[in-house]
Amino acid sequence: MAYSFNFPLVFSYWPLFLKGLLMTIILSVISFFVGFCIALVLVSLRKSESKFARRFVAVYSVTCKAIPALVMIIWAYYALPLLIGVSFSPLIASLIALSINISPFIMESIISGINAIHKDQYESARVLGFTKLQAYRHIVLPQVLKNMTPDLLAWFITLIKHTSLVSIIGFNELLHVSNTIISNVFLPFEVYTTLAIMYILLIVCIEILLRKVVKIKYKTLL
Amino acid sequence: MKTIIELKNLSKSFGGLKVLDNVSMKINEGQSVLITGPNGCGKTTLLRCISLLENFDSGEIIICKHRVTPDTPKEEREKIIKNHLIGFVFQEPHPWYHLKVIDNLTKPLMVIKRMPKNQALKKAGDLLDKVGLGGKKEEYPYFLSGGQKRKLIIARTLIVNPKILLLDEISANLDRKSKEDIFRVINKVSKKKTLIIVTHERDELKGIAHKTVRLPELPAPERIMRTAIRGKGGY
């Protein structure tokens, strides 16, 4: 018996899809921002003189890279509240898990961006009379940002895809919303196909947009 | 003639290895001095100490009456750097790759000297014409040849009008024509400046040099290699 497709019924749930999409974007952006801030702290610790700080970063980095994102999400939602006695909403638990999970990878991107800049770039500015701050602001940072942008873009896209994992703790992102729709209409093929197409469109749009912004801002050959 | 730079018993070690051992010299205003010596004898380190990028272990440097010792506070060093007494052209030509050729020159003028953009563009354009890069103003340094990059670095150093110009093996890895080109540019743009030139091309620079200082060879070159490798670590 041939399967009869019923996409119009699925499309009639567009407000729910839209809500899921919005939640996915919000979670991705906030998690990436928090992860980036954690990564900046990690970079400064790794570049510091303190041996203890550098060792802490090494241990943190290995631990976070080794734990799968899904395990971290489950741990943040179910185990962490037992440890500290405070329970989190699915949004907060997802945020904690995803930002911690992505931070060591962002840290590596920033460090490789810095290391790719030759020391002469900074020193030539200093010897010309730039202050430390001016040398970083006008000479080093623009080049670091330019170097690490492709990497950061790749991590942001990875993070967007990782957000689908938080459906397991009941956060209303795209996959969770899709499962809810399926339980109403019993059309898994149509719903999951729509979901896959939405992810493709989302990521293609973000990639085009960010590449355009980067090209305008830093004039890269990206 | 007035003395512009004086080094008194300058010594510098990396780990346990002495790279500069009691180096003393006097350089008068407007003089050109060649520093020669075998690889690893401390020529670049000497320039780095004079430019105040590197601190030294003992001795003193007097630059235009400013006395610098190993204990001179950072603020005072900053003040000397800010006075644009010294310009340093590094061995490897590393222009600021994110800026166009013209902006490599306008940036220091606008940031350090707070010069208005129009004025900075005019000054930078004139200097680029002088060094033969007038046609490359709007290009990014990626697209310049090795010789052109060196000319750009020399122009960028000269744009803030330093009194003393330190040139570290500026003709290394260039063909004969490019070398002649670079020497011609130096001759043209650095009149009335004090030049300290580290070079292996002693014969070709004889014409502009007032004196030559040869740094002695150091023992145990393998220790130099080890120190250099250990010291490599970015910022």
Short mmCIF file of N, CA, C and O in Angstrom, two decimals, chain B residues 55-147:
data_model
loop_
_atom_site.label_atom_id
_atom_site.label_comp_id
_atom_site.label_asym_id
_atom_site.label_seq_id
_atom_site.Cartn_x
_atom_site.Cartn_y
_atom_site.Cartn_z
N ASN B 55 64.73 43.89 27.75
CA ASN B 55 65.53 44.44 28.84
C ASN B 55 66.89 43.75 28.85
O ASN B 55 67.05 42.68 28.26
N PHE B 56 67.85 44.36 29.50
CA PHE B 56 69.18 43.75 29.56
C PHE B 56 69.56 43.51 31.01
O PHE B 56 68.86 43.97 31.92
N ASP B 57 70.65 42.78 31.22
CA ASP B 57 70.99 42.36 32.58
C ASP B 57 71.81 43.40 33.33
O ASP B 57 71.59 43.67 34.51
N SER B 58 72.77 43.99 32.62
CA SER B 58 73.59 45.02 33.29
C SER B 58 74.10 46.02 32.25
O SER B 58 73.99 45.77 31.05
N GLY B 59 74.67 47.11 32.73
CA GLY B 59 75.15 48.16 31.84
C GLY B 59 74.11 49.24 31.68
O GLY B 59 73.11 49.26 32.42
N GLU B 60 74.34 50.15 30.74
CA GLU B 60 73.34 51.19 30.52
C GLU B 60 73.34 51.66 29.06
O GLU B 60 74.33 51.49 28.34
N ILE B 61 72.21 52.20 28.66
CA ILE B 61 72.09 52.77 27.32
C ILE B 61 71.66 54.23 27.50
O ILE B 61 70.73 54.50 28.26
N ILE B 62 72.37 55.11 26.82
CA ILE B 62 71.95 56.51 26.86
C ILE B 62 71.46 56.88 25.45
O ILE B 62 72.23 56.83 24.49
N ILE B 63 70.16 57.17 25.35
CA ILE B 63 69.57 57.53 24.05
C ILE B 63 69.14 58.98 24.12
O ILE B 63 68.23 59.31 24.90
N CYS B 64 69.77 59.83 23.34
CA CYS B 64 69.45 61.26 23.34
C CYS B 64 69.33 61.79 24.77
O CYS B 64 68.28 62.35 25.14
N LYS B 65 70.30 61.54 25.55
CA LYS B 65 70.40 62.02 26.94
C LYS B 65 69.45 61.30 27.91
O LYS B 65 69.44 61.60 29.10
N HIS B 66 68.64 60.35 27.42
CA HIS B 66 67.79 59.57 28.33
C HIS B 66 68.60 58.35 28.77
O HIS B 66 68.98 57.54 27.93
N ARG B 67 68.81 58.22 30.06
CA ARG B 67 69.61 57.10 30.55
C ARG B 67 68.69 55.93 30.89
O ARG B 67 67.71 56.08 31.62
N VAL B 68 69.01 54.75 30.31
CA VAL B 68 68.20 53.56 30.58
C VAL B 68 69.09 52.48 31.20
O VAL B 68 70.16 52.17 30.66
N THR B 69 68.65 51.96 32.32
CA THR B 69 69.36 50.85 32.96
C THR B 69 68.36 49.69 33.09
O THR B 69 67.17 49.87 32.83
N PRO B 70 68.83 48.51 33.53
CA PRO B 70 67.87 47.40 33.70
C PRO B 70 66.74 47.73 34.68
O PRO B 70 65.67 47.14 34.63
N ASP B 71 67.00 48.70 35.59
CA ASP B 71 65.98 49.02 36.61
C ASP B 71 65.08 50.20 36.22
O ASP B 71 64.22 50.60 37.01
N THR B 72 65.31 50.75 35.04
CA THR B 72 64.47 51.89 34.62
C THR B 72 63.00 51.46 34.57
O THR B 72 62.68 50.45 33.95
N PRO B 73 62.13 52.20 35.26
CA PRO B 73 60.71 51.77 35.29
C PRO B 73 60.06 51.80 33.91
O PRO B 73 60.49 52.54 33.02
N LYS B 74 59.04 50.95 33.79
CA LYS B 74 58.33 50.78 32.51
C LYS B 74 57.83 52.12 31.97
O LYS B 74 57.89 52.39 30.78
N GLU B 75 57.31 52.96 32.89
CA GLU B 75 56.70 54.23 32.46
C GLU B 75 57.73 55.10 31.75
O GLU B 75 57.42 55.78 30.76
N GLU B 76 58.96 55.08 32.28
CA GLU B 76 60.01 55.90 31.68
C GLU B 76 60.41 55.38 30.30
O GLU B 76 60.66 56.14 29.37
N ARG B 77 60.45 54.05 30.19
CA ARG B 77 60.75 53.42 28.89
C ARG B 77 59.67 53.80 27.88
O ARG B 77 59.96 54.12 26.73
N GLU B 78 58.42 53.72 28.35
CA GLU B 78 57.29 54.08 27.48
C GLU B 78 57.44 55.50 26.96
O GLU B 78 57.17 55.79 25.81
N LYS B 79 57.90 56.39 27.87
CA LYS B 79 58.05 57.80 27.51
C LYS B 79 59.07 57.95 26.38
O LYS B 79 58.87 58.70 25.43
N ILE B 80 60.17 57.20 26.49
CA ILE B 80 61.22 57.27 25.46
C ILE B 80 60.68 56.74 24.13
O ILE B 80 60.89 57.33 23.08
N ILE B 81 59.93 55.62 24.21
CA ILE B 81 59.36 55.05 22.98
C ILE B 81 58.40 56.05 22.35
O ILE B 81 58.39 56.26 21.15
N LYS B 82 57.60 56.70 23.21
CA LYS B 82 56.59 57.66 22.71
C LYS B 82 57.21 58.88 22.04
O LYS B 82 56.57 59.57 21.26
N ASN B 83 58.48 59.17 22.40
CA ASN B 83 59.14 60.33 21.79
C ASN B 83 59.61 60.07 20.37
O ASN B 83 60.21 60.94 19.74
N HIS B 84 59.38 58.85 19.87
CA HIS B 84 59.77 58.47 18.51
C HIS B 84 61.24 58.70 18.23
O HIS B 84 61.62 59.24 17.19
N LEU B 85 62.07 58.36 19.21
CA LEU B 85 63.50 58.53 19.00
C LEU B 85 64.03 57.40 18.12
O LEU B 85 64.95 57.58 17.35
N ILE B 86 63.40 56.20 18.28
CA ILE B 86 63.94 55.02 17.60
C ILE B 86 62.91 54.38 16.69
O ILE B 86 61.75 54.20 17.05
N GLY B 87 63.35 54.03 15.48
CA GLY B 87 62.53 53.24 14.57
C GLY B 87 63.24 51.92 14.33
O GLY B 87 64.47 51.90 14.24
N PHE B 88 62.50 50.84 14.26
CA PHE B 88 63.12 49.51 14.15
C PHE B 88 62.51 48.77 12.97
O PHE B 88 61.30 48.54 12.93
N VAL B 89 63.35 48.42 12.01
CA VAL B 89 62.88 47.60 10.88
C VAL B 89 63.35 46.18 11.15
O VAL B 89 64.54 45.89 11.15
N PHE B 90 62.38 45.28 11.39
CA PHE B 90 62.72 43.91 11.76
C PHE B 90 63.28 43.12 10.58
O PHE B 90 63.06 43.46 9.42
N GLN B 91 63.93 42.01 10.95
CA GLN B 91 64.56 41.15 9.94
C GLN B 91 63.51 40.58 8.96
O GLN B 91 63.70 40.58 7.77
N GLU B 92 62.41 40.07 9.53
CA GLU B 92 61.34 39.53 8.69
C GLU B 92 60.36 40.65 8.38
O GLU B 92 59.90 41.32 9.29
N PRO B 93 60.04 40.84 7.10
CA PRO B 93 59.09 41.93 6.81
C PRO B 93 57.66 41.49 7.11
O PRO B 93 57.11 40.64 6.43
N HIS B 94 57.10 42.04 8.18
CA HIS B 94 55.73 41.71 8.54
C HIS B 94 54.88 42.97 8.56
O HIS B 94 54.71 43.60 9.60
N PRO B 95 54.34 43.35 7.39
CA PRO B 95 53.41 44.49 7.42
C PRO B 95 52.15 44.11 8.18
O PRO B 95 51.94 42.93 8.46
N TRP B 96 51.31 45.06 8.49
CA TRP B 96 50.03 44.74 9.13
C TRP B 96 49.10 44.29 8.03
O TRP B 96 48.57 45.11 7.25
N TYR B 97 48.89 42.98 7.98
CA TYR B 97 48.23 42.39 6.82
C TYR B 97 46.75 42.76 6.70
O TYR B 97 46.18 42.66 5.63
N HIS B 98 46.14 43.15 7.81
CA HIS B 98 44.70 43.46 7.73
C HIS B 98 44.44 44.86 7.21
O HIS B 98 43.29 45.24 7.01
N LEU B 99 45.53 45.64 7.02
CA LEU B 99 45.36 47.02 6.55
C LEU B 99 45.94 47.18 5.15
O LEU B 99 46.92 46.51 4.80
N LYS B 100 45.34 48.07 4.36
CA LYS B 100 45.88 48.36 3.04
C LYS B 100 47.26 49.01 3.19
O LYS B 100 47.59 49.54 4.27
N VAL B 101 48.02 49.02 2.10
CA VAL B 101 49.38 49.59 2.13
C VAL B 101 49.35 51.02 2.70
O VAL B 101 50.10 51.34 3.62
N ILE B 102 48.44 51.82 2.21
CA ILE B 102 48.37 53.22 2.65
C ILE B 102 47.99 53.30 4.13
O ILE B 102 48.54 54.11 4.88
N ASP B 103 47.09 52.40 4.57
CA ASP B 103 46.65 52.42 5.97
C ASP B 103 47.73 51.94 6.93
O ASP B 103 47.71 52.26 8.11
N ASN B 104 48.67 51.15 6.42
CA ASN B 104 49.81 50.76 7.24
C ASN B 104 50.59 51.99 7.70
O ASN B 104 51.23 51.97 8.74
N LEU B 105 50.53 53.04 6.88
CA LEU B 105 51.25 54.28 7.22
C LEU B 105 50.36 55.30 7.94
O LEU B 105 50.83 56.03 8.81
N THR B 106 49.07 55.33 7.55
CA THR B 106 48.21 56.34 8.18
C THR B 106 47.84 55.95 9.61
O THR B 106 47.62 56.81 10.45
N LYS B 107 47.77 54.63 9.87
CA LYS B 107 47.36 54.16 11.21
C LYS B 107 48.22 54.76 12.33
O LYS B 107 47.66 55.35 13.27
N PRO B 108 49.57 54.65 12.25
CA PRO B 108 50.37 55.25 13.34
C PRO B 108 50.16 56.75 13.46
O PRO B 108 50.10 57.28 14.57
N LEU B 109 50.00 57.43 12.31
CA LEU B 109 49.82 58.88 12.37
C LEU B 109 48.51 59.24 13.06
O LEU B 109 48.45 60.15 13.88
N MET B 110 47.45 58.48 12.71
CA MET B 110 46.13 58.81 13.26
C MET B 110 45.99 58.36 14.71
O MET B 110 45.34 59.03 15.51
N VAL B 111 46.61 57.21 15.06
CA VAL B 111 46.44 56.70 16.43
C VAL B 111 47.41 57.38 17.39
O VAL B 111 47.01 57.84 18.46
N ILE B 112 48.68 57.44 17.00
CA ILE B 112 49.68 57.96 17.95
C ILE B 112 49.74 59.49 17.91
O ILE B 112 49.74 60.15 18.93
N LYS B 113 49.80 60.01 16.67
CA LYS B 113 49.97 61.47 16.56
C LYS B 113 48.65 62.22 16.45
O LYS B 113 48.63 63.44 16.34
N ARG B 114 47.55 61.46 16.42
CA ARG B 114 46.21 62.04 16.33
C ARG B 114 46.08 63.01 15.15
O ARG B 114 45.46 64.09 15.26
N MET B 115 46.68 62.66 14.05
CA MET B 115 46.64 63.51 12.86
C MET B 115 45.30 63.31 12.15
O MET B 115 44.82 62.18 12.07
N PRO B 116 44.69 64.37 11.62
CA PRO B 116 43.44 64.19 10.86
C PRO B 116 43.68 63.31 9.63
O PRO B 116 44.79 63.30 9.07
N LYS B 117 42.62 62.59 9.23
CA LYS B 117 42.78 61.58 8.16
C LYS B 117 43.36 62.17 6.87
O LYS B 117 44.27 61.59 6.27
N ASN B 118 42.83 63.30 6.45
CA ASN B 118 43.29 63.90 5.18
C ASN B 118 44.78 64.19 5.19
O ASN B 118 45.50 63.89 4.25
N GLN B 119 45.22 64.75 6.31
CA GLN B 119 46.63 65.11 6.45
C GLN B 119 47.50 63.84 6.45
O GLN B 119 48.54 63.79 5.81
N ALA B 120 46.99 62.81 7.18
CA ALA B 120 47.74 61.55 7.28
C ALA B 120 47.85 60.89 5.91
O ALA B 120 48.91 60.38 5.52
N LEU B 121 46.73 60.93 5.15
CA LEU B 121 46.73 60.33 3.80
C LEU B 121 47.75 61.03 2.90
O LEU B 121 48.47 60.38 2.14
N LYS B 122 47.83 62.34 3.01
CA LYS B 122 48.75 63.12 2.17
C LYS B 122 50.19 62.75 2.52
O LYS B 122 51.00 62.46 1.63
N LYS B 123 50.48 62.73 3.82
CA LYS B 123 51.86 62.45 4.26
C LYS B 123 52.26 61.02 3.87
O LYS B 123 53.37 60.78 3.36
N ALA B 124 51.33 60.08 4.10
CA ALA B 124 51.63 58.67 3.80
C ALA B 124 51.81 58.48 2.29
O ALA B 124 52.73 57.78 1.85
N GLY B 125 50.95 59.14 1.50
CA GLY B 125 51.04 59.03 0.05
C GLY B 125 52.38 59.53 -0.46
O GLY B 125 53.02 58.90 -1.31
N ASP B 126 52.82 60.67 0.08
CA ASP B 126 54.12 61.23 -0.35
C ASP B 126 55.27 60.28 -0.06
O ASP B 126 56.15 60.07 -0.88
N LEU B 127 55.23 59.69 1.14
CA LEU B 127 56.33 58.79 1.52
C LEU B 127 56.31 57.53 0.67
O LEU B 127 57.36 57.02 0.26
N LEU B 128 55.10 57.01 0.39
CA LEU B 128 55.01 55.81 -0.46
C LEU B 128 55.54 56.11 -1.86
O LEU B 128 56.22 55.26 -2.47
N ASP B 129 55.26 57.31 -2.36
CA ASP B 129 55.81 57.69 -3.67
C ASP B 129 57.34 57.68 -3.62
O ASP B 129 58.01 57.21 -4.53
N LYS B 130 57.88 58.19 -2.52
CA LYS B 130 59.34 58.28 -2.37
C LYS B 130 60.00 56.91 -2.39
O LYS B 130 61.08 56.74 -2.93
N VAL B 131 59.34 55.92 -1.73
CA VAL B 131 59.97 54.59 -1.66
C VAL B 131 59.58 53.72 -2.86
O VAL B 131 59.98 52.56 -2.94
N GLY B 132 58.80 54.28 -3.76
CA GLY B 132 58.46 53.54 -4.98
C GLY B 132 57.26 52.63 -4.85
O GLY B 132 57.10 51.68 -5.60
N LEU B 133 56.39 52.91 -3.87
CA LEU B 133 55.17 52.10 -3.72
C LEU B 133 53.91 52.91 -4.01
O LEU B 133 52.82 52.54 -3.58
N GLY B 134 54.11 53.99 -4.74
CA GLY B 134 52.98 54.88 -5.04
C GLY B 134 51.82 54.19 -5.74
O GLY B 134 50.67 54.50 -5.50
N GLY B 135 52.15 53.18 -6.56
CA GLY B 135 51.10 52.49 -7.31
C GLY B 135 50.43 51.37 -6.54
O GLY B 135 49.54 50.69 -7.07
N LYS B 136 50.86 51.15 -5.32
CA LYS B 136 50.33 50.01 -4.55
C LYS B 136 49.51 50.44 -3.34
O LYS B 136 49.19 49.62 -2.48
N LYS B 137 49.19 51.73 -3.29
CA LYS B 137 48.55 52.28 -2.08
C LYS B 137 47.30 51.53 -1.65
O LYS B 137 47.09 51.31 -0.46
N GLU B 138 46.47 51.16 -2.61
CA GLU B 138 45.17 50.58 -2.27
C GLU B 138 45.20 49.06 -2.19
O GLU B 138 44.17 48.42 -2.04
N GLU B 139 46.39 48.47 -2.30
CA GLU B 139 46.47 47.00 -2.25
C GLU B 139 46.71 46.53 -0.82
O GLU B 139 47.16 47.29 0.03
N TYR B 140 46.43 45.24 -0.59
CA TYR B 140 46.75 44.64 0.72
C TYR B 140 48.16 44.07 0.65
O TYR B 140 48.59 43.61 -0.42
N PRO B 141 48.89 44.08 1.76
CA PRO B 141 50.30 43.65 1.74
C PRO B 141 50.51 42.20 1.29
O PRO B 141 51.61 41.85 0.89
N TYR B 142 49.44 41.36 1.35
CA TYR B 142 49.57 39.98 0.89
C TYR B 142 50.10 39.94 -0.55
O TYR B 142 50.77 39.02 -0.96
N PHE B 143 49.69 40.96 -1.33
CA PHE B 143 49.98 40.92 -2.76
C PHE B 143 51.31 41.60 -3.11
O PHE B 143 51.60 41.81 -4.28
N LEU B 144 52.10 41.97 -2.10
CA LEU B 144 53.39 42.59 -2.38
C LEU B 144 54.50 41.54 -2.42
O LEU B 144 54.41 40.51 -1.75
N SER B 145 55.56 41.83 -3.18
CA SER B 145 56.72 40.93 -3.20
C SER B 145 57.55 41.16 -1.93
O SER B 145 57.30 42.12 -1.18
N GLY B 146 58.55 40.31 -1.72
CA GLY B 146 59.40 40.44 -0.52
C GLY B 146 60.06 41.81 -0.44
O GLY B 146 60.07 42.45 0.61
N GLY B 147 60.60 42.28 -1.57
CA GLY B 147 61.27 43.58 -1.60
C GLY B 147 60.30 44.72 -1.33
O GLY B 147 60.62 45.65 -0.59
#
